[in-house]
Amino acid sequence: MTAADPDAGSADVRPAEPAERVRAVIERVLEALEITAEVEVDEDEELITARIEGEDDLGLLIGRHGQTIDALQLLCYRAAYQGLDERKRVVVDAAGYRERRKDVLSRQADTAAERAVQSGNPVELEPMTSQERRVVHDHLKERAGVETYSEGDEPDRRVIVAPLLSG
């Protein structure tokens, strides 16, 4: 370790609390991408949620089809719980992307459910991430007349919305 190496030993200097580790990872990524934004981190019994808002366009942080923000979320999860046994979900959102995506997926799920019930045939949705599939499954779990299940292998795994056949 030398004085010329500002990162030397920094692996040992990390926040103790998972939520603060999430904040530290996000702030470092924002700095590296030269994005000016505020990070708000909330924690409850089941979840750590990080919201990123800023005047800069956060599209770079979200990425195509949310791939970049999904990768950042995974990185935050791994950093938050490195060396710890107790874990909970970590969600990272930027500029309300997750809520907008949830609305789109819920509408697609409703449309697929209506088609499945009317036609009597299963309806296959587009390939989705595991988080997006969870949104669809959760959205339709209380809906009468349909069931949902996932098929296929990543990255082409998709939700199937099937009518329940009365017998």
PDB file of C-alpha atoms in Angstrom:
ATOM      1  CA  MET A   1       0.000   0.000   0.000  1.00  0.00           C
ATOM      2  CA  THR A   2       1.480   3.351  -1.050  1.00  0.00           C
ATOM      3  CA  ALA A   3       0.369   6.942  -0.726  1.00  0.00           C
ATOM      4  CA  ALA A   4       0.052   7.092  -4.515  1.00  0.00           C
ATOM      5  CA  ASP A   5      -2.695   4.427  -4.437  1.00  0.00           C
ATOM      6  CA  PRO A   6      -5.876   6.113  -3.126  1.00  0.00           C
ATOM      7  CA  ASP A   7      -7.881   2.873  -3.294  1.00  0.00           C
ATOM      8  CA  ALA A   8      -5.377   0.782  -1.378  1.00  0.00           C
ATOM      9  CA  GLY A   9      -7.043  -0.726   1.656  1.00  0.00           C
ATOM     10  CA  SER A  10     -10.445   0.771   0.796  1.00  0.00           C
ATOM     11  CA  ALA A  11     -12.002  -2.708   0.697  1.00  0.00           C
ATOM     12  CA  ASP A  12     -11.743  -2.704   4.495  1.00  0.00           C
ATOM     13  CA  VAL A  13     -13.477   0.670   4.793  1.00  0.00           C
ATOM     14  CA  ARG A  14     -17.124  -0.062   4.105  1.00  0.00           C
ATOM     15  CA  PRO A  15     -20.228   0.779   6.061  1.00  0.00           C
ATOM     16  CA  ALA A  16     -21.326  -1.862   8.563  1.00  0.00           C
ATOM     17  CA  GLU A  17     -25.057  -1.586   7.823  1.00  0.00           C
ATOM     18  CA  PRO A  18     -26.446  -3.138   4.600  1.00  0.00           C
ATOM     19  CA  ALA A  19     -28.566  -0.072   3.747  1.00  0.00           C
ATOM     20  CA  GLU A  20     -25.523   2.184   3.976  1.00  0.00           C
ATOM     21  CA  ARG A  21     -23.528  -0.256   1.845  1.00  0.00           C
ATOM     22  CA  VAL A  22     -26.255   0.065  -0.814  1.00  0.00           C
ATOM     23  CA  ARG A  23     -26.000   3.852  -0.658  1.00  0.00           C
ATOM     24  CA  ALA A  24     -22.195   3.723  -0.942  1.00  0.00           C
ATOM     25  CA  VAL A  25     -22.271   1.468  -4.021  1.00  0.00           C
ATOM     26  CA  ILE A  26     -24.847   3.643  -5.793  1.00  0.00           C
ATOM     27  CA  GLU A  27     -23.029   6.873  -4.994  1.00  0.00           C
ATOM     28  CA  ARG A  28     -19.780   5.415  -6.316  1.00  0.00           C
ATOM     29  CA  VAL A  29     -21.463   4.286  -9.555  1.00  0.00           C
ATOM     30  CA  LEU A  30     -23.114   7.697 -10.003  1.00  0.00           C
ATOM     31  CA  GLU A  31     -19.751   9.376  -9.515  1.00  0.00           C
ATOM     32  CA  ALA A  32     -18.054   7.045 -12.023  1.00  0.00           C
ATOM     33  CA  LEU A  33     -20.791   7.729 -14.595  1.00  0.00           C
ATOM     34  CA  GLU A  34     -20.624  11.476 -13.841  1.00  0.00           C
ATOM     35  CA  ILE A  35     -24.345  11.555 -13.040  1.00  0.00           C
ATOM     36  CA  THR A  36     -25.581  14.150 -10.573  1.00  0.00           C
ATOM     37  CA  ALA A  37     -28.430  12.648  -8.536  1.00  0.00           C
ATOM     38  CA  GLU A  38     -29.755  12.205  -5.013  1.00  0.00           C
ATOM     39  CA  VAL A  39     -29.968   8.773  -3.407  1.00  0.00           C
ATOM     40  CA  GLU A  40     -32.658   7.995  -0.842  1.00  0.00           C
ATOM     41  CA  VAL A  41     -32.431   4.655   0.956  1.00  0.00           C
ATOM     42  CA  ASP A  42     -35.282   3.238   3.053  1.00  0.00           C
ATOM     43  CA  GLU A  43     -35.318  -0.005   4.991  1.00  0.00           C
ATOM     44  CA  ASP A  44     -38.127  -2.025   6.537  1.00  0.00           C
ATOM     45  CA  GLU A  45     -38.514  -5.592   7.833  1.00  0.00           C
ATOM     46  CA  GLU A  46     -38.440  -7.177   4.349  1.00  0.00           C
ATOM     47  CA  LEU A  47     -36.739  -4.775   1.988  1.00  0.00           C
ATOM     48  CA  ILE A  48     -34.056  -2.171   1.357  1.00  0.00           C
ATOM     49  CA  THR A  49     -35.224   0.317  -1.275  1.00  0.00           C
ATOM     50  CA  ALA A  50     -32.907   2.820  -2.949  1.00  0.00           C
ATOM     51  CA  ARG A  51     -34.442   5.594  -5.050  1.00  0.00           C
ATOM     52  CA  ILE A  52     -32.325   7.712  -7.344  1.00  0.00           C
ATOM     53  CA  GLU A  53     -33.629  11.069  -8.547  1.00  0.00           C
ATOM     54  CA  GLY A  54     -31.813  13.799 -10.376  1.00  0.00           C
ATOM     55  CA  GLU A  55     -31.898  16.500 -12.976  1.00  0.00           C
ATOM     56  CA  ASP A  56     -29.537  14.510 -15.199  1.00  0.00           C
ATOM     57  CA  ASP A  57     -31.066  12.006 -17.603  1.00  0.00           C
ATOM     58  CA  LEU A  58     -31.015   8.728 -15.691  1.00  0.00           C
ATOM     59  CA  GLY A  59     -31.513   6.657 -18.851  1.00  0.00           C
ATOM     60  CA  LEU A  60     -27.843   5.679 -18.802  1.00  0.00           C
ATOM     61  CA  LEU A  61     -28.316   4.288 -15.289  1.00  0.00           C
ATOM     62  CA  ILE A  62     -31.521   2.440 -16.236  1.00  0.00           C
ATOM     63  CA  GLY A  63     -30.131   1.010 -19.470  1.00  0.00           C
ATOM     64  CA  ARG A  64     -31.883  -0.799 -22.293  1.00  0.00           C
ATOM     65  CA  HIS A  65     -34.873  -2.730 -20.943  1.00  0.00           C
ATOM     66  CA  GLY A  66     -33.647  -1.948 -17.415  1.00  0.00           C
ATOM     67  CA  GLN A  67     -30.564  -4.138 -17.782  1.00  0.00           C
ATOM     68  CA  THR A  68     -28.161  -1.651 -16.199  1.00  0.00           C
ATOM     69  CA  ILE A  69     -30.332  -0.903 -13.188  1.00  0.00           C
ATOM     70  CA  ASP A  70     -30.968  -4.646 -12.717  1.00  0.00           C
ATOM     71  CA  ALA A  71     -27.192  -5.210 -12.688  1.00  0.00           C
ATOM     72  CA  LEU A  72     -26.726  -2.335 -10.218  1.00  0.00           C
ATOM     73  CA  GLN A  73     -29.447  -3.837  -8.018  1.00  0.00           C
ATOM     74  CA  LEU A  74     -27.668  -7.216  -7.982  1.00  0.00           C
ATOM     75  CA  LEU A  75     -24.361  -5.520  -7.198  1.00  0.00           C
ATOM     76  CA  CYS A  76     -25.990  -3.614  -4.327  1.00  0.00           C
ATOM     77  CA  TYR A  77     -27.537  -6.811  -2.951  1.00  0.00           C
ATOM     78  CA  ARG A  78     -24.193  -8.632  -3.013  1.00  0.00           C
ATOM     79  CA  ALA A  79     -22.327  -5.696  -1.443  1.00  0.00           C
ATOM     80  CA  ALA A  80     -25.016  -5.157   1.209  1.00  0.00           C
ATOM     81  CA  TYR A  81     -24.858  -8.700   2.527  1.00  0.00           C
ATOM     82  CA  GLN A  82     -21.246  -9.676   1.899  1.00  0.00           C
ATOM     83  CA  GLY A  83     -20.117 -11.542   5.003  1.00  0.00           C
ATOM     84  CA  LEU A  84     -23.580 -11.455   6.591  1.00  0.00           C
ATOM     85  CA  ASP A  85     -26.046 -14.313   7.117  1.00  0.00           C
ATOM     86  CA  GLU A  86     -29.280 -12.332   7.456  1.00  0.00           C
ATOM     87  CA  ARG A  87     -30.634 -11.080   4.116  1.00  0.00           C
ATOM     88  CA  LYS A  88     -33.613  -9.278   2.623  1.00  0.00           C
ATOM     89  CA  ARG A  89     -34.518  -8.058  -0.840  1.00  0.00           C
ATOM     90  CA  VAL A  90     -32.845  -4.975  -2.299  1.00  0.00           C
ATOM     91  CA  VAL A  91     -34.647  -2.829  -4.877  1.00  0.00           C
ATOM     92  CA  VAL A  92     -32.920  -0.024  -6.756  1.00  0.00           C
ATOM     93  CA  ASP A  93     -35.062   2.422  -8.727  1.00  0.00           C
ATOM     94  CA  ALA A  94     -34.174   5.447 -10.831  1.00  0.00           C
ATOM     95  CA  ALA A  95     -36.589   8.188 -11.894  1.00  0.00           C
ATOM     96  CA  GLY A  96     -39.606   5.993 -11.085  1.00  0.00           C
ATOM     97  CA  TYR A  97     -38.628   3.356 -13.676  1.00  0.00           C
ATOM     98  CA  ARG A  98     -39.700   0.374 -11.534  1.00  0.00           C
ATOM     99  CA  GLU A  99     -43.201   1.778 -10.889  1.00  0.00           C
ATOM    100  CA  ARG A 100     -43.707   2.643 -14.570  1.00  0.00           C
ATOM    101  CA  ARG A 101     -42.543  -0.846 -15.570  1.00  0.00           C
ATOM    102  CA  LYS A 102     -44.825  -2.418 -12.958  1.00  0.00           C
ATOM    103  CA  ASP A 103     -47.801  -0.532 -14.451  1.00  0.00           C
ATOM    104  CA  VAL A 104     -46.926  -1.749 -17.973  1.00  0.00           C
ATOM    105  CA  LEU A 105     -46.505  -5.348 -16.786  1.00  0.00           C
ATOM    106  CA  SER A 106     -49.787  -5.239 -14.851  1.00  0.00           C
ATOM    107  CA  ARG A 107     -51.653  -4.045 -17.954  1.00  0.00           C
ATOM    108  CA  GLN A 108     -50.012  -6.794 -20.046  1.00  0.00           C
ATOM    109  CA  ALA A 109     -50.953  -9.361 -17.392  1.00  0.00           C
ATOM    110  CA  ASP A 110     -54.588  -8.200 -17.354  1.00  0.00           C
ATOM    111  CA  THR A 111     -54.780  -8.353 -21.152  1.00  0.00           C
ATOM    112  CA  ALA A 112     -53.244 -11.841 -21.195  1.00  0.00           C
ATOM    113  CA  ALA A 113     -55.659 -13.029 -18.495  1.00  0.00           C
ATOM    114  CA  GLU A 114     -58.663 -11.749 -20.451  1.00  0.00           C
ATOM    115  CA  ARG A 115     -57.397 -13.433 -23.627  1.00  0.00           C
ATOM    116  CA  ALA A 116     -56.744 -16.713 -21.807  1.00  0.00           C
ATOM    117  CA  VAL A 117     -60.218 -16.803 -20.256  1.00  0.00           C
ATOM    118  CA  GLN A 118     -61.971 -15.849 -23.520  1.00  0.00           C
ATOM    119  CA  SER A 119     -60.028 -18.243 -25.740  1.00  0.00           C
ATOM    120  CA  GLY A 120     -59.621 -21.072 -23.260  1.00  0.00           C
ATOM    121  CA  ASN A 121     -55.941 -21.276 -24.275  1.00  0.00           C
ATOM    122  CA  PRO A 122     -52.744 -20.330 -22.439  1.00  0.00           C
ATOM    123  CA  VAL A 123     -51.210 -16.971 -23.343  1.00  0.00           C
ATOM    124  CA  GLU A 124     -47.432 -16.616 -23.435  1.00  0.00           C
ATOM    125  CA  LEU A 125     -45.907 -13.285 -22.433  1.00  0.00           C
ATOM    126  CA  GLU A 126     -42.589 -11.865 -23.638  1.00  0.00           C
ATOM    127  CA  PRO A 127     -39.368 -13.008 -21.931  1.00  0.00           C
ATOM    128  CA  MET A 128     -38.818 -11.177 -18.630  1.00  0.00           C
ATOM    129  CA  THR A 129     -36.391 -10.932 -15.763  1.00  0.00           C
ATOM    130  CA  SER A 130     -37.209 -12.829 -12.576  1.00  0.00           C
ATOM    131  CA  GLN A 131     -38.264  -9.579 -10.905  1.00  0.00           C
ATOM    132  CA  GLU A 132     -40.652  -8.762 -13.750  1.00  0.00           C
ATOM    133  CA  ARG A 133     -42.085 -12.285 -13.692  1.00  0.00           C
ATOM    134  CA  ARG A 134     -42.717 -11.879  -9.972  1.00  0.00           C
ATOM    135  CA  VAL A 135     -44.705  -8.699 -10.687  1.00  0.00           C
ATOM    136  CA  VAL A 136     -46.954 -10.603 -13.132  1.00  0.00           C
ATOM    137  CA  HIS A 137     -47.408 -13.616 -10.832  1.00  0.00           C
ATOM    138  CA  ASP A 138     -48.237 -11.361  -7.854  1.00  0.00           C
ATOM    139  CA  HIS A 139     -50.604  -9.214  -9.918  1.00  0.00           C
ATOM    140  CA  LEU A 140     -52.643 -12.199 -11.159  1.00  0.00           C
ATOM    141  CA  LYS A 141     -52.501 -14.478  -8.094  1.00  0.00           C
ATOM    142  CA  GLU A 142     -55.897 -13.343  -6.777  1.00  0.00           C
ATOM    143  CA  ARG A 143     -57.556 -13.163 -10.182  1.00  0.00           C
ATOM    144  CA  ALA A 144     -60.265 -15.763 -10.638  1.00  0.00           C
ATOM    145  CA  GLY A 145     -60.154 -18.081 -13.622  1.00  0.00           C
ATOM    146  CA  VAL A 146     -56.418 -18.024 -14.373  1.00  0.00           C
ATOM    147  CA  GLU A 147     -53.156 -19.438 -13.148  1.00  0.00           C
ATOM    148  CA  THR A 148     -49.613 -18.376 -13.967  1.00  0.00           C
ATOM    149  CA  TYR A 149     -46.370 -20.261 -14.280  1.00  0.00           C
ATOM    150  CA  SER A 150     -42.970 -19.662 -15.825  1.00  0.00           C
ATOM    151  CA  GLU A 151     -41.398 -21.643 -18.672  1.00  0.00           C
ATOM    152  CA  GLY A 152     -38.100 -21.623 -20.502  1.00  0.00           C
ATOM    153  CA  ASP A 153     -34.520 -20.892 -19.635  1.00  0.00           C
ATOM    154  CA  GLU A 154     -32.897 -17.541 -18.921  1.00  0.00           C
ATOM    155  CA  PRO A 155     -32.754 -15.139 -20.629  1.00  0.00           C
ATOM    156  CA  ASP A 156     -35.834 -16.328 -22.528  1.00  0.00           C
ATOM    157  CA  ARG A 157     -37.865 -17.393 -19.473  1.00  0.00           C
ATOM    158  CA  ARG A 158     -41.448 -16.140 -19.713  1.00  0.00           C
ATOM    159  CA  VAL A 159     -44.758 -16.166 -17.874  1.00  0.00           C
ATOM    160  CA  ILE A 160     -47.625 -18.284 -19.157  1.00  0.00           C
ATOM    161  CA  VAL A 161     -51.138 -17.154 -18.211  1.00  0.00           C
ATOM    162  CA  ALA A 162     -53.465 -20.139 -18.454  1.00  0.00           C
ATOM    163  CA  PRO A 163     -57.201 -20.416 -17.955  1.00  0.00           C
ATOM    164  CA  LEU A 164     -58.378 -22.602 -15.099  1.00  0.00           C
ATOM    165  CA  LEU A 165     -60.590 -25.252 -16.598  1.00  0.00           C
ATOM    166  CA  SER A 166     -63.724 -25.894 -14.591  1.00  0.00           C
ATOM    167  CA  GLY A 167     -64.327 -29.535 -14.248  1.00  0.00           C
TER     168      GLY A 167
END
